[in-house]
XYZ file of C-alpha atoms in Angstrom:
466
model
C -43.788 191.997 180.691
C -45.642 193.870 177.883
C -43.959 192.936 174.864
C -44.259 195.695 172.246
C -42.911 196.725 168.231
C -42.750 200.613 169.428
C -43.449 202.496 172.798
C -43.713 205.847 172.605
C -42.705 208.519 175.137
C -44.631 211.657 175.005
C -48.106 211.613 173.839
C -48.099 214.968 171.971
C -47.944 215.866 168.198
C -45.337 213.703 167.393
C -46.115 210.753 169.742
C -49.428 210.245 169.167
C -49.176 210.671 165.559
C -46.547 208.118 165.412
C -48.519 205.608 167.188
C -51.313 206.017 164.968
C -48.930 205.073 161.792
C -47.365 202.204 163.787
C -51.198 201.116 164.781
C -52.131 201.185 160.675
C -48.941 199.652 159.906
C -50.091 196.910 162.053
C -47.192 196.988 164.487
C -48.037 196.552 168.457
C -47.540 200.061 170.113
C -47.724 201.402 173.384
C -47.737 205.413 173.832
C -46.868 206.166 177.822
C -47.777 210.153 178.729
C -47.317 211.442 182.521
C -49.504 214.868 182.392
C -52.750 212.230 182.368
C -53.959 213.479 179.139
C -53.045 213.072 175.565
C -51.717 215.895 173.336
C -48.969 217.150 174.854
C -48.268 220.697 175.468
C -49.798 221.846 171.784
C -53.493 220.712 172.816
C -53.454 220.731 176.412
C -51.073 224.823 177.220
C -50.253 225.979 174.158
C -51.512 225.937 170.195
C -55.542 224.984 171.627
C -56.486 226.540 174.353
C -53.740 230.058 172.952
C -55.904 229.875 169.611
C -59.372 229.578 171.393
C -58.575 232.749 173.175
C -57.025 234.031 170.194
C -60.466 234.071 168.548
C -62.279 234.492 171.570
C -60.456 238.022 171.999
C -60.746 238.880 168.138
C -64.444 238.925 168.497
C -64.153 240.835 171.310
C -62.072 243.194 169.925
C -64.601 243.455 166.646
C -67.945 244.359 169.074
C -65.929 247.172 171.421
C -63.783 248.491 168.974
C -64.823 249.972 165.946
C -65.147 247.180 163.211
C -69.059 246.021 164.366
C -69.905 249.756 164.489
C -68.698 250.540 160.797
C -70.489 247.478 159.147
C -73.734 248.534 161.141
C -73.500 246.795 164.031
C -73.926 248.271 167.208
C -74.099 246.142 170.216
C -72.461 246.958 174.118
C -70.343 243.304 175.225
C -69.130 242.257 177.849
C -66.324 240.420 179.047
C -66.797 237.500 180.719
C -63.741 236.305 181.134
C -64.099 232.416 183.591
C -66.856 231.963 180.347
C -63.782 232.588 177.678
C -61.442 230.527 179.767
C -64.255 227.840 179.947
C -64.629 227.667 176.722
C -61.378 227.347 175.881
C -60.908 224.200 178.345
C -64.486 222.685 177.183
C -62.733 222.460 173.740
C -59.553 221.639 174.874
C -61.388 218.621 176.473
C -62.737 217.584 173.693
C -59.918 217.178 171.478
C -57.697 215.592 174.044
C -60.419 213.155 174.235
C -60.451 212.914 170.586
C -56.835 211.697 170.029
C -57.659 209.061 173.071
C -60.383 207.716 170.335
C -58.089 207.562 168.040
C -55.530 205.731 170.059
C -58.423 203.128 170.470
C -59.627 203.243 167.413
C -55.978 201.995 166.255
C -55.324 199.611 168.377
C -52.752 201.457 170.552
C -52.323 200.997 174.187
C -52.115 204.061 176.412
C -50.085 203.765 179.791
C -50.198 206.603 181.519
C -47.334 207.946 183.679
C -44.190 208.923 183.647
C -42.024 207.105 181.594
C -38.186 206.737 182.012
C -35.659 204.498 179.675
C -34.155 201.455 181.693
C -30.998 200.111 179.153
C -32.210 198.867 175.501
C -35.261 197.464 175.009
C -36.860 198.845 177.989
C -39.208 201.389 179.127
C -40.099 201.510 183.575
C -43.505 203.419 183.479
C -44.233 205.352 186.838
C -47.663 205.627 187.853
C -49.988 208.343 189.321
C -49.692 205.912 192.575
C -46.217 205.262 192.344
C -46.243 201.825 190.289
C -44.425 200.843 188.267
C -44.844 198.840 184.701
C -41.763 197.512 182.772
C -42.522 197.428 178.716
C -40.401 195.511 176.407
C -39.888 196.643 172.989
C -38.172 196.424 169.932
C -37.776 200.143 169.757
C -37.975 203.378 171.751
C -39.361 206.717 170.081
C -38.342 209.291 172.449
C -41.089 212.064 172.058
C -41.042 214.374 175.209
C -41.297 217.325 173.739
C -40.354 220.580 175.443
C -41.196 223.396 177.671
C -40.259 226.961 178.410
C -36.948 228.539 178.560
C -35.956 229.845 181.691
C -35.022 233.870 182.012
C -31.770 234.445 183.833
C -32.130 236.152 186.663
C -36.097 235.821 186.634
C -37.965 233.473 189.065
C -41.042 232.115 187.173
C -44.142 231.916 189.726
C -46.982 232.057 187.633
C -48.506 234.630 190.062
C -46.889 237.227 188.702
C -44.068 236.641 186.635
C -45.760 233.847 184.560
C -44.418 231.214 181.346
C -46.791 230.785 178.274
C -48.234 228.224 180.516
C -49.762 230.556 183.358
C -50.340 233.437 180.134
C -53.252 230.932 179.332
C -55.304 231.234 182.608
C -54.865 235.118 184.333
C -57.333 235.358 187.080
C -57.971 239.004 185.011
C -57.220 241.297 182.605
C -54.004 243.047 183.680
C -53.884 246.686 182.826
C -50.668 246.374 182.232
C -48.850 243.819 180.634
C -44.963 243.202 179.849
C -43.819 240.181 177.177
C -40.598 238.994 177.058
C -39.732 237.741 174.405
C -40.657 239.029 170.658
C -41.186 235.522 169.301
C -44.221 233.455 168.093
C -45.698 232.910 171.998
C -44.913 236.399 173.389
C -46.503 237.949 170.654
C -49.438 235.874 170.016
C -50.668 235.687 174.155
C -49.184 239.017 174.059
C -52.546 239.534 171.313
C -54.995 238.414 173.560
C -54.488 240.182 176.326
C -53.999 243.273 174.023
C -57.256 242.499 172.917
C -59.087 242.082 175.655
C -57.647 245.618 177.441
C -54.371 245.632 178.397
C -52.029 247.792 177.766
C -48.499 245.873 176.405
C -44.747 246.737 176.380
C -42.712 243.871 174.724
C -39.665 243.238 175.447
C -37.020 242.041 173.500
C -32.997 240.854 173.395
C -32.269 241.620 169.614
C -33.035 244.664 167.365
C -36.202 243.454 165.607
C -39.808 240.892 165.982
C -39.923 237.953 165.144
C -36.409 236.471 164.740
C -35.750 234.002 161.973
C -38.910 235.635 159.645
C -38.281 237.485 156.572
C -37.215 241.294 157.582
C -39.402 242.866 155.153
C -42.635 240.566 156.579
C -41.633 241.681 160.606
C -40.701 244.990 160.127
C -44.127 245.527 158.544
C -45.530 243.142 161.101
C -44.085 246.005 164.069
C -45.657 248.423 162.188
C -49.012 247.385 162.560
C -48.901 245.858 166.148
C -47.766 249.738 167.224
C -50.297 250.737 165.017
C -52.713 248.626 167.573
C -51.783 250.275 170.874
C -48.312 247.339 171.596
C -45.368 249.290 172.675
C -42.008 247.553 172.245
C -38.187 248.005 173.509
C -36.269 246.276 171.126
C -31.862 246.111 171.614
C -32.669 245.542 175.771
C -31.318 243.393 178.391
C -33.472 242.030 181.157
C -30.824 241.987 184.201
C -34.303 241.270 187.372
C -37.799 241.490 188.042
C -39.233 241.819 191.351
C -42.868 240.681 192.247
C -44.804 241.797 194.562
C -48.789 240.828 195.849
C -49.666 243.502 193.144
C -47.807 243.623 190.800
C -43.940 243.282 188.586
C -40.622 245.721 188.349
C -38.706 244.503 185.437
C -34.855 245.912 185.351
C -33.737 245.841 181.816
C -30.138 248.052 179.899
C -29.504 248.618 176.655
C -28.004 246.170 174.554
C -25.849 248.955 172.743
C -24.799 249.870 176.086
C -26.724 252.991 178.295
C -28.384 253.951 181.336
C -30.683 251.196 183.167
C -34.515 251.223 182.819
C -37.243 250.154 185.417
C -40.531 249.615 184.047
C -43.496 248.267 186.007
C -46.753 245.971 185.404
C -49.440 243.714 186.390
C -47.855 240.582 185.271
C -44.733 239.916 183.513
C -45.090 237.084 181.038
C -41.572 235.468 180.112
C -41.666 234.002 176.431
C -38.021 233.935 175.461
C -38.747 230.668 173.536
C -38.503 226.563 174.833
C -36.064 224.176 175.475
C -36.092 220.058 175.026
C -37.709 218.011 177.657
C -35.531 215.071 178.706
C -35.776 215.755 182.795
C -35.780 212.023 184.092
C -35.322 209.875 181.010
C -32.816 207.565 181.683
C -30.886 208.525 178.679
C -27.455 207.304 180.374
C -28.281 204.297 180.303
C -28.304 202.992 176.670
C -25.675 206.122 176.497
C -27.329 209.032 174.927
C -25.983 212.462 175.476
C -28.322 215.775 174.420
C -25.907 218.455 173.340
C -25.666 221.819 175.267
C -29.143 222.810 173.981
C -30.938 219.591 176.097
C -31.183 218.623 172.282
C -30.592 214.813 171.495
C -28.858 214.435 168.203
C -31.000 212.485 164.886
C -29.603 211.058 161.872
C -33.287 210.190 159.803
C -34.670 209.765 163.620
C -32.113 207.331 164.949
C -30.338 208.942 167.666
C -27.026 206.728 167.030
C -28.413 203.668 169.635
C -29.257 200.704 167.667
C -34.012 201.112 168.925
C -34.202 204.280 170.165
C -35.257 206.973 167.884
C -36.217 210.758 168.397
C -38.788 213.133 166.885
C -40.001 216.480 167.334
C -39.442 219.364 169.766
C -36.821 217.037 171.398
C -34.152 216.924 168.912
C -33.165 219.489 165.783
C -35.216 221.670 163.476
C -38.075 223.703 164.227
C -40.099 223.429 167.567
C -43.353 223.350 165.678
C -46.377 220.634 166.007
C -47.014 219.678 162.658
C -42.866 219.368 162.152
C -43.066 216.665 164.878
C -46.389 214.474 163.113
C -44.582 214.577 160.054
C -41.317 213.266 162.072
C -43.256 211.368 164.018
C -45.418 209.671 160.630
C -42.139 208.857 158.619
C -39.945 207.695 162.018
C -42.260 204.961 161.817
C -42.379 204.390 158.512
C -39.034 203.878 158.431
C -39.453 201.128 162.084
C -41.415 199.739 159.296
C -39.038 199.603 156.499
C -40.600 201.901 154.298
C -38.941 205.111 153.325
C -40.029 207.818 155.318
C -39.112 211.135 154.487
C -39.966 214.639 155.944
C -39.164 217.618 153.556
C -37.531 220.254 155.831
C -37.151 223.046 153.699
C -40.866 223.212 153.482
C -42.152 223.587 156.538
C -44.439 226.551 156.645
C -45.116 229.041 160.318
C -47.493 230.780 160.870
C -48.298 233.494 163.858
C -51.718 233.335 164.853
C -52.080 237.408 165.372
C -54.715 239.540 163.916
C -53.457 240.040 160.708
C -51.521 236.834 160.658
C -47.877 235.598 159.409
C -47.464 232.944 156.968
C -43.648 231.881 155.670
C -42.176 228.680 153.812
C -39.252 227.906 152.389
C -35.808 231.097 152.126
C -36.346 233.859 153.205
C -35.082 237.037 151.604
C -32.238 237.733 154.422
C -31.128 233.721 153.577
C -31.315 234.117 149.774
C -29.078 237.217 149.777
C -26.650 235.778 152.268
C -26.142 233.080 150.018
C -25.491 234.959 146.920
C -29.166 233.075 145.377
C -30.060 235.145 142.425
C -33.876 235.978 142.749
C -36.926 237.522 142.021
C -39.638 239.352 144.051
C -42.913 239.443 143.480
C -45.329 241.218 145.905
C -48.938 242.222 146.141
C -50.785 244.393 148.785
C -54.126 243.139 150.338
C -54.851 247.166 150.530
C -55.347 245.987 146.167
C -56.990 242.818 147.183
C -60.992 243.404 146.556
C -62.118 240.619 149.435
C -60.444 242.172 151.929
C -60.945 246.041 151.290
C -64.860 245.053 151.235
C -63.494 243.051 154.709
C -61.857 246.068 156.085
C -58.922 244.028 156.398
C -56.347 245.387 153.949
C -53.060 245.407 156.496
C -50.107 243.078 155.047
C -49.385 241.984 151.514
C -48.005 238.788 150.119
C -44.956 238.035 148.612
C -42.969 235.650 146.317
C -39.746 234.589 146.166
C -38.650 232.354 143.085
C -34.919 231.259 141.202
C -34.041 234.047 138.210
C -33.335 231.330 136.399
C -36.176 228.599 136.860
C -38.554 230.798 137.879
C -39.630 227.372 140.955
C -40.277 229.449 144.074
C -37.651 229.613 146.549
C -40.025 230.649 149.232
C -43.596 232.852 150.403
C -43.875 235.186 153.146
C -47.123 236.593 153.828
C -49.278 238.697 155.937
C -52.020 239.658 156.418
C -56.185 238.072 157.198
C -56.539 234.080 156.762
C -52.551 233.484 155.709
C -52.422 230.525 158.008
C -54.182 228.927 156.158
C -53.179 230.080 152.395
C -49.860 229.592 152.982
C -50.420 225.771 152.142
C -50.832 226.448 148.590
C -47.605 227.212 148.266
C -46.115 224.433 150.295
C -47.574 222.134 147.506
C -46.282 224.095 144.921
C -43.116 223.729 146.258
C -43.314 220.643 147.207
C -44.045 219.775 143.118
C -41.106 221.907 142.177
C -43.736 224.414 141.240
C -42.486 227.949 139.264
C -44.241 231.094 140.447
C -45.816 230.910 137.096
C -47.777 227.767 137.731
C -49.477 229.737 140.657
C -49.598 232.767 138.457
C -51.723 230.734 135.791
C -53.933 228.622 138.394
C -57.407 230.516 138.336
C -58.103 231.378 141.398
C -61.869 232.059 142.719
C -62.996 235.851 143.076
C -63.701 237.488 145.503
C -61.475 236.090 148.049
C -58.333 237.021 149.980
C -56.425 233.955 147.935
C -55.877 235.940 144.849
C -53.481 238.198 146.853
C -50.986 234.902 146.543
C -51.619 234.867 142.907
C -51.092 238.281 141.994
C -47.949 238.363 143.643
C -46.966 235.171 141.713
C -47.537 237.282 138.376
C -45.130 239.634 139.540
C -42.726 237.455 140.156
C -42.485 238.170 135.737
C -44.494 241.665 135.879
C -47.685 241.146 135.392
C -50.306 241.640 138.111
C -53.241 242.496 137.368
C -54.898 244.338 140.212
C -52.078 246.292 141.616
C-alpha cells in the first residue's frame, strides 16, 4: 500500500497547482484524476478551449465584418469549422501534456482513475479497467471541481439541448441559438457562435445580465452586445424545452407576470451556473456532509475532519481557476507548516468577450449598500489614443477609492484587453495602494493601459485626456 504525505483528488487548477507546490516543498504527493487527462474542466472543457474558439471567432469576425475593410485589408474568408475545432483540440492536448510534464518534474505520482475516500487517511482509486488501488496518506485534499448546473424541466441531451461542454464542439454553426443564462459562460460561448454567424437570444431569469458585476459596467456591456446583434429576454423564467431532430422549442414566462412565450432555435445552450462535484467521493466515510448547494464548508481549507482539506469550486467562493490555484498553493503551505493565505478581496474576474470585462474588489453597488463613503474616477476608451487608432473604443475604466484614505476599493472596466490590464489594480490593492499611486505612476504611451491611469487621476478630478 503506497504511503504519502498528501493525496490530492482532482487534477484541475486547484489540484495540479497544489501537487506542484507539495513537490517543491519536499512532500511525497500523489494526484488522482479520473478524466484520463490532467487540467480539469478548465483545460479540457472550460477556460482553454473556450478561449481558443473566442480568439478564432474574433479573427473571423474581423475578417468578414467591417474591421479589416476599414484597415484596408480586403479578404473573402471562408469558415472551416472542423479545422477551427481541430486547432482547439491540439492546443488543449498540448496544455494537458504540459501539466503532466510538470507532475514528473516535481516528483508527483499521477494516478489515473476515479478516487474516493474510504475512511481516515485512505483513498481508493478505481482505474478504467475496474481494478482498484489504495493510497494511504496523512492528508487528503479534495479538489474535485464543479459541473454544469441542470435546469429544472429541461433535459440536456448535448444534441439539441446542450451544456457548456456541448457548446464547445457543435458540428455546425447554428442559424439560431438560445442561451439560457446571462452569466460569464453563456455570454462567452454565445459570443463565439454569434461571431461565426448565429442569431443569438439570451434568456435570463434576473432583470439584468452578469449578476454580481458592477451594475454600471453590466448595463454598458449589454448595450454593446445589443449593438453587436444579441437579443435579450430578461426577467424570464424558462418553463420547458422540447427538442426534435431539427431544433428546440423553448418556453418561458415573465417573472413579473404575463403571457407565456415560445421561441424556436437550432440549439439551446443551458448555462445557468455550475455546482460542486462530489458524486461518489465517499465523504460520508469521514463524516463530511455538503450543504444544500453541494459545497463542502472550510475553515482555512480545513473541512473540520483532521487531515481532510478542500480547495476550489467544491467549496465556498467564486468558481474561478485562479482562485482554486491560489487555494491549492495556500492549502499545501499550511500542510507543510507554512503560513498559506488567500486574499479573497482581491480575486479578479474576467469575461473574455469582445470587448472584455474585468473587475476586482468591491462594486459601487456593494459600497452603497455598506454605507461606505467613496470617490469615483472614470475614463472612456473613446478618449484613449491607442484604442482610437485601433478602432476599439467601446467601454470605460472605473476606479473606486475610499473618500478619506484614497485607498483603492475596487476597479471595474469594460474594453479592449482589460482582462490583462486588471492585474495592475490587483497589485496596487494587494499593497494597500491609493488611487494617487496609480495616477502618479508613469504608463507607456500610446497604450490602452493609460486608461487605467487616467481613471485613477479622475478620482481627484485631474484627468488629463478627457
